[in-house]
Amino acid sequence: MANRGRKNKATGPQPGTHQLTDVTAEIVRDLDTEAGWMLLLDGVPNSYLDLDDPTHLEFEYQQWMGRAVDVHAPEADVLSFVHIGGGACAFPRYVAATRPGARQLVAEYNPELIALIREVFGIRTGPGLRIRAGDGRDVLAGQHSASADVVVRDAFVGPVVPPHLTTTEFMTDVARVLRPTGLYLANVTDGPPLALARAEVATARRTFEHVALVSETPVLKGRRYGNLVLMASPSPLPTGDLARLLARSVAPTRVLEGPDLEKFTAGAVVTTDESPLVPPAPPPHLIR
């Protein structure tokens, strides 16, 4: 691993590149904000941290996830989270700051990346935040049934979601781990003709009674590449409250459900472990 970018106790994180097994990690300073830092993996933006403000979520899809959790469970509820995909733990940091007492388990495939974020960004683990090295699906399989309030899937290899984290068998295990009022959130990246997003929604609808999809209007209409957040639960989703919150967003953002979601998924394939949908290469200008 390169020495550039090692954390200096006097100056904090340092910009630099680190060659890890199977991936190149780059630490980049936000020139507009002294406390802002970006983690890129193989050149793709993966995590943004404001070291002075853990409640700051730079990526819009994470803001949507935060709002979804806010409206799904009262602030006073102490929730249990399983995060599949860790990166620099931007969303777990947000949860820890906004949900005191929350219990969180983060599954991150690359143990060298775990060591790096601990060293560079000072990510600390304890009773409220555990980070486990391993494939997210294997970590999920080791969790007790009805043990989590929220399962978040934000795992990527380069710019694409591993296909085995999108199938019916995977979502069935998510449903097993969730409590009856639990919430599943998944970060999906896709562009025209939105085959991946349609397949994920169709697959989720085979497993969960209540499903919704959040994204910017141009993405939902298939006009450009972008992020979509899949929401699913055994219990009704507070989509009305979420839509009202997202109406304040700078960019037009919609919550698809009911007949609109059924129309969105018309003709979409339901994926399984035997027939996963392999994602195509995204455009070179991709920004997650």
Short mmCIF file of C-alpha atoms in Angstrom, two decimals:
data_model
loop_
_atom_site.label_atom_id
_atom_site.label_comp_id
_atom_site.label_asym_id
_atom_site.label_seq_id
_atom_site.Cartn_x
_atom_site.Cartn_y
_atom_site.Cartn_z
CA MET A 1 0.00 0.00 0.00
CA ALA A 2 1.37 3.44 -0.86
CA ASN A 3 2.33 5.70 2.00
CA ARG A 4 0.76 8.75 0.39
CA GLY A 5 -2.50 9.58 2.09
CA ARG A 6 -1.63 8.17 5.51
CA LYS A 7 -3.33 10.06 8.32
CA ASN A 8 -1.12 12.53 10.15
CA LYS A 9 -2.25 13.25 13.70
CA ALA A 10 -1.38 16.93 13.35
CA THR A 11 -2.92 17.59 9.95
CA GLY A 12 -5.64 14.95 9.59
CA PRO A 13 -6.25 13.04 6.34
CA GLN A 14 -3.93 13.58 3.41
CA PRO A 15 -4.74 13.28 -0.29
CA GLY A 16 -3.26 10.25 -1.96
CA THR A 17 -3.62 7.00 -3.83
CA HIS A 18 -3.56 3.55 -2.24
CA GLN A 19 -3.23 0.37 -4.27
CA LEU A 20 -5.33 -2.25 -2.50
CA THR A 21 -6.06 -5.81 -3.56
CA ASP A 22 -8.37 -5.67 -6.60
CA VAL A 23 -9.03 -1.94 -6.32
CA THR A 24 -7.31 1.45 -6.34
CA ALA A 25 -8.49 3.79 -3.60
CA GLU A 26 -7.97 7.53 -3.92
CA ILE A 27 -8.45 10.10 -1.15
CA VAL A 28 -9.36 13.53 -2.51
CA ARG A 29 -9.87 16.78 -0.60
CA ASP A 30 -12.93 18.94 -1.28
CA LEU A 31 -11.35 22.25 -2.25
CA ASP A 32 -14.52 24.14 -1.26
CA THR A 33 -14.77 22.70 2.26
CA GLU A 34 -11.78 22.09 4.52
CA ALA A 35 -13.47 19.16 6.30
CA GLY A 36 -14.77 17.53 3.10
CA TRP A 37 -13.15 14.41 1.66
CA MET A 38 -14.02 12.04 -1.18
CA LEU A 39 -13.13 8.38 -1.47
CA LEU A 40 -12.88 7.11 -5.05
CA LEU A 41 -12.55 3.41 -5.91
CA ASP A 42 -11.09 2.74 -9.36
CA GLY A 43 -11.88 6.32 -10.23
CA VAL A 44 -15.57 6.12 -9.25
CA PRO A 45 -16.80 8.39 -6.40
CA ASN A 46 -17.73 6.04 -3.57
CA SER A 47 -18.08 8.06 -0.36
CA TYR A 48 -18.03 11.69 0.74
CA LEU A 49 -17.29 12.58 4.35
CA ASP A 50 -17.58 15.92 6.12
CA LEU A 51 -15.34 15.24 9.09
CA ASP A 52 -16.89 18.15 11.02
CA ASP A 53 -20.50 17.20 10.30
CA PRO A 54 -21.48 13.51 10.14
CA THR A 55 -25.08 14.51 9.34
CA HIS A 56 -23.99 15.95 5.99
CA LEU A 57 -24.84 13.62 3.09
CA GLU A 58 -23.33 14.89 -0.13
CA PHE A 59 -24.88 12.32 -2.48
CA GLU A 60 -28.55 12.90 -3.19
CA TYR A 61 -29.43 9.19 -3.11
CA GLN A 62 -28.13 9.03 0.48
CA GLN A 63 -30.24 12.06 1.35
CA TRP A 64 -33.28 10.16 0.01
CA MET A 65 -32.34 7.15 2.14
CA GLY A 66 -31.98 9.35 5.21
CA ARG A 67 -35.41 10.89 4.61
CA ALA A 68 -36.88 7.42 4.07
CA VAL A 69 -35.60 6.23 7.45
CA ASP A 70 -36.82 9.45 9.08
CA VAL A 71 -40.41 9.00 7.92
CA HIS A 72 -40.46 5.21 8.37
CA ALA A 73 -39.66 5.20 12.09
CA PRO A 74 -40.05 7.84 14.83
CA GLU A 75 -36.86 9.61 15.88
CA ALA A 76 -37.11 8.13 19.36
CA ASP A 77 -37.00 4.55 18.04
CA VAL A 78 -33.67 2.79 18.57
CA LEU A 79 -33.08 0.93 15.32
CA SER A 80 -30.86 -1.93 14.20
CA PHE A 81 -29.17 -1.59 10.79
CA VAL A 82 -27.36 -3.95 8.46
CA HIS A 83 -25.36 -2.17 5.75
CA ILE A 84 -24.27 -4.25 2.77
CA GLY A 85 -21.39 -2.26 1.34
CA GLY A 86 -19.36 0.07 3.50
CA GLY A 87 -17.00 2.34 1.62
CA ALA A 88 -16.00 5.12 4.02
CA CYS A 89 -19.16 4.60 6.13
CA ALA A 90 -20.80 7.91 5.21
CA PHE A 91 -24.34 6.65 5.79
CA PRO A 92 -23.52 4.73 9.00
CA ARG A 93 -21.91 7.94 10.35
CA TYR A 94 -25.15 9.79 9.55
CA VAL A 95 -27.23 7.15 11.31
CA ALA A 96 -24.98 7.22 14.39
CA ALA A 97 -25.35 11.02 14.58
CA THR A 98 -29.10 11.18 13.98
CA ARG A 99 -30.20 7.96 15.72
CA PRO A 100 -28.41 7.78 19.09
CA GLY A 101 -28.22 4.23 20.34
CA ALA A 102 -28.62 2.68 16.89
CA ARG A 103 -26.94 -0.70 16.43
CA GLN A 104 -25.17 -1.02 13.09
CA LEU A 105 -23.35 -3.80 11.27
CA VAL A 106 -21.45 -2.91 8.10
CA ALA A 107 -20.41 -5.63 5.67
CA GLU A 108 -17.45 -4.56 3.51
CA TYR A 109 -15.88 -7.02 1.10
CA ASN A 110 -12.33 -5.61 1.11
CA PRO A 111 -10.52 -5.87 4.49
CA GLU A 112 -7.77 -3.54 3.24
CA LEU A 113 -10.37 -0.85 2.60
CA ILE A 114 -11.67 -1.27 6.14
CA ALA A 115 -8.14 -0.74 7.47
CA LEU A 116 -7.68 2.28 5.22
CA ILE A 117 -10.80 4.16 6.30
CA ARG A 118 -10.00 3.48 9.93
CA GLU A 119 -6.51 4.91 9.46
CA VAL A 120 -7.26 7.84 7.17
CA PHE A 121 -10.68 8.96 8.40
CA GLY A 122 -10.52 7.75 12.00
CA ILE A 123 -13.59 5.53 11.67
CA ARG A 124 -14.04 3.90 15.06
CA THR A 125 -15.99 0.77 15.83
CA GLY A 126 -17.68 -0.30 19.05
CA PRO A 127 -20.98 -1.63 20.34
CA GLY A 128 -22.93 0.75 18.12
CA LEU A 129 -20.92 0.21 14.93
CA ARG A 130 -19.33 -3.03 13.82
CA ILE A 131 -17.56 -3.53 10.49
CA ARG A 132 -17.18 -7.07 9.22
CA ALA A 133 -14.99 -8.09 6.29
CA GLY A 134 -16.77 -10.39 3.88
CA ASP A 135 -19.25 -10.71 1.06
CA GLY A 136 -22.44 -8.89 1.99
CA ARG A 137 -24.63 -11.82 1.16
CA ASP A 138 -22.64 -14.15 3.40
CA VAL A 139 -22.77 -11.63 6.25
CA LEU A 140 -26.52 -11.23 5.78
CA ALA A 141 -27.00 -15.00 5.84
CA GLY A 142 -25.37 -15.07 9.28
CA GLN A 143 -27.92 -12.69 10.82
CA HIS A 144 -30.82 -13.92 12.92
CA SER A 145 -34.32 -13.81 11.47
CA ALA A 146 -36.33 -10.67 12.32
CA SER A 147 -33.24 -9.03 13.83
CA ALA A 148 -32.92 -5.80 11.79
CA ASP A 149 -35.09 -2.73 11.38
CA VAL A 150 -33.29 -1.49 8.27
CA VAL A 151 -31.17 -3.27 5.65
CA VAL A 152 -29.26 -0.95 3.32
CA ARG A 153 -27.62 -2.26 0.15
CA ASP A 154 -25.07 0.16 -1.26
CA ALA A 155 -22.46 -2.25 -2.62
CA PHE A 156 -20.56 -1.85 -5.87
CA VAL A 157 -17.72 -3.44 -7.76
CA GLY A 158 -16.45 -0.47 -9.71
CA PRO A 159 -19.59 1.32 -10.90
CA VAL A 160 -21.98 -1.66 -10.88
CA VAL A 161 -23.88 -3.65 -8.24
CA PRO A 162 -22.75 -7.30 -7.99
CA PRO A 163 -25.55 -9.33 -9.64
CA HIS A 164 -25.81 -11.78 -6.71
CA LEU A 165 -27.01 -8.87 -4.55
CA THR A 166 -30.04 -8.27 -6.77
CA THR A 167 -31.71 -11.69 -7.07
CA THR A 168 -34.85 -13.23 -5.64
CA GLU A 169 -32.81 -15.40 -3.29
CA PHE A 170 -30.94 -12.38 -1.95
CA MET A 171 -34.12 -10.37 -1.39
CA THR A 172 -35.76 -13.36 0.28
CA ASP A 173 -32.93 -13.37 2.81
CA VAL A 174 -33.30 -9.61 3.30
CA ALA A 175 -36.98 -10.20 4.09
CA ARG A 176 -36.01 -12.95 6.54
CA VAL A 177 -33.64 -10.67 8.45
CA LEU A 178 -36.04 -7.71 8.58
CA ARG A 179 -38.57 -7.31 11.35
CA PRO A 180 -42.25 -7.14 10.29
CA THR A 181 -42.08 -3.34 10.17
CA GLY A 182 -38.56 -3.28 8.70
CA LEU A 183 -37.31 -1.32 5.71
CA TYR A 184 -35.06 -2.36 2.82
CA LEU A 185 -33.21 0.39 0.94
CA ALA A 186 -31.09 -0.28 -2.15
CA ASN A 187 -28.99 2.09 -4.23
CA VAL A 188 -29.51 1.29 -7.92
CA THR A 189 -27.58 3.00 -10.72
CA ASP A 190 -29.00 2.75 -14.20
CA GLY A 191 -29.72 4.59 -17.42
CA PRO A 192 -31.90 4.21 -20.50
CA PRO A 193 -33.75 1.85 -20.93
CA LEU A 194 -33.60 1.24 -17.14
CA ALA A 195 -33.54 -2.55 -17.51
CA LEU A 196 -31.62 -3.02 -14.26
CA ALA A 197 -33.92 -0.80 -12.21
CA ARG A 198 -37.05 -2.39 -13.67
CA ALA A 199 -35.71 -5.88 -12.92
CA GLU A 200 -34.79 -4.97 -9.33
CA VAL A 201 -38.24 -3.53 -8.70
CA ALA A 202 -39.96 -6.52 -10.31
CA THR A 203 -37.85 -8.89 -8.19
CA ALA A 204 -38.58 -6.94 -5.01
CA ARG A 205 -42.31 -7.04 -5.75
CA ARG A 206 -42.13 -10.84 -5.80
CA THR A 207 -40.72 -10.79 -2.26
CA PHE A 208 -42.18 -7.74 -0.51
CA GLU A 209 -45.78 -6.64 -0.27
CA HIS A 210 -44.91 -2.94 -0.34
CA VAL A 211 -42.40 -1.48 -2.82
CA ALA A 212 -41.60 2.03 -4.04
CA LEU A 213 -38.89 3.71 -6.10
CA VAL A 214 -37.33 7.15 -5.63
CA SER A 215 -35.34 9.13 -8.17
CA GLU A 216 -35.11 12.35 -10.10
CA THR A 217 -37.75 12.73 -12.77
CA PRO A 218 -35.32 12.71 -15.76
CA VAL A 219 -33.85 9.40 -14.56
CA LEU A 220 -37.27 7.80 -14.03
CA LYS A 221 -38.27 8.88 -17.53
CA GLY A 222 -35.18 7.23 -18.99
CA ARG A 223 -33.57 10.45 -20.16
CA ARG A 224 -30.23 10.05 -18.39
CA TYR A 225 -28.09 7.84 -16.16
CA GLY A 226 -28.45 8.28 -12.41
CA ASN A 227 -29.28 6.86 -9.01
CA LEU A 228 -32.57 5.31 -7.96
CA VAL A 229 -33.43 4.17 -4.44
CA LEU A 230 -35.53 1.04 -4.10
CA MET A 231 -37.67 0.90 -0.96
CA ALA A 232 -39.39 -2.29 0.18
CA SER A 233 -41.06 -3.51 3.34
CA PRO A 234 -43.47 -6.13 4.68
CA SER A 235 -45.50 -3.21 6.06
CA PRO A 236 -46.93 -0.09 4.36
CA LEU A 237 -44.39 2.51 3.29
CA PRO A 238 -44.89 6.18 4.27
CA THR A 239 -44.57 7.28 0.67
CA GLY A 240 -46.86 10.28 1.05
CA ASP A 241 -44.76 11.79 3.82
CA LEU A 242 -41.58 11.02 1.88
CA ALA A 243 -42.90 12.60 -1.31
CA ARG A 244 -43.74 15.79 0.59
CA LEU A 245 -40.20 15.95 2.00
CA LEU A 246 -38.59 15.30 -1.37
CA ALA A 247 -40.75 17.96 -3.01
CA ARG A 248 -38.40 20.46 -1.37
CA SER A 249 -35.41 19.03 -3.27
CA VAL A 250 -33.57 21.28 -5.69
CA ALA A 251 -33.97 18.74 -8.51
CA PRO A 252 -37.46 17.37 -9.33
CA THR A 253 -37.71 14.08 -7.40
CA ARG A 254 -40.54 11.55 -7.50
CA VAL A 255 -41.72 8.56 -5.50
CA LEU A 256 -43.18 5.85 -7.74
CA GLU A 257 -45.66 3.38 -6.25
CA GLY A 258 -48.92 1.62 -7.03
CA PRO A 259 -50.13 1.77 -10.64
CA ASP A 260 -47.22 4.02 -11.67
CA LEU A 261 -44.71 1.48 -10.37
CA GLU A 262 -46.61 -1.38 -11.99
CA LYS A 263 -46.39 0.45 -15.30
CA PHE A 264 -42.69 1.08 -14.72
CA THR A 265 -42.01 -2.65 -14.28
CA ALA A 266 -44.23 -3.91 -17.09
CA GLY A 267 -42.40 -6.69 -18.94
CA ALA A 268 -39.38 -6.61 -16.58
CA VAL A 269 -37.59 -9.86 -15.78
CA VAL A 270 -37.49 -11.30 -12.26
CA THR A 271 -33.92 -12.35 -11.54
CA THR A 272 -32.68 -15.43 -9.69
CA ASP A 273 -29.29 -16.83 -8.76
CA GLU A 274 -29.51 -19.07 -11.83
CA SER A 275 -30.47 -16.19 -14.12
CA PRO A 276 -29.09 -12.89 -12.77
CA LEU A 277 -29.20 -9.77 -14.89
CA VAL A 278 -25.62 -8.81 -15.67
CA PRO A 279 -25.29 -5.03 -15.68
CA PRO A 280 -23.94 -3.35 -18.81
CA ALA A 281 -20.98 -1.01 -18.67
CA PRO A 282 -22.14 2.44 -17.51
CA PRO A 283 -21.19 5.62 -19.39
CA PRO A 284 -17.62 6.81 -18.77
CA HIS A 285 -18.79 10.06 -17.16
CA LEU A 286 -20.66 8.16 -14.43
CA ILE A 287 -20.89 9.94 -11.08
CA ARG A 288 -22.64 8.08 -8.28
#
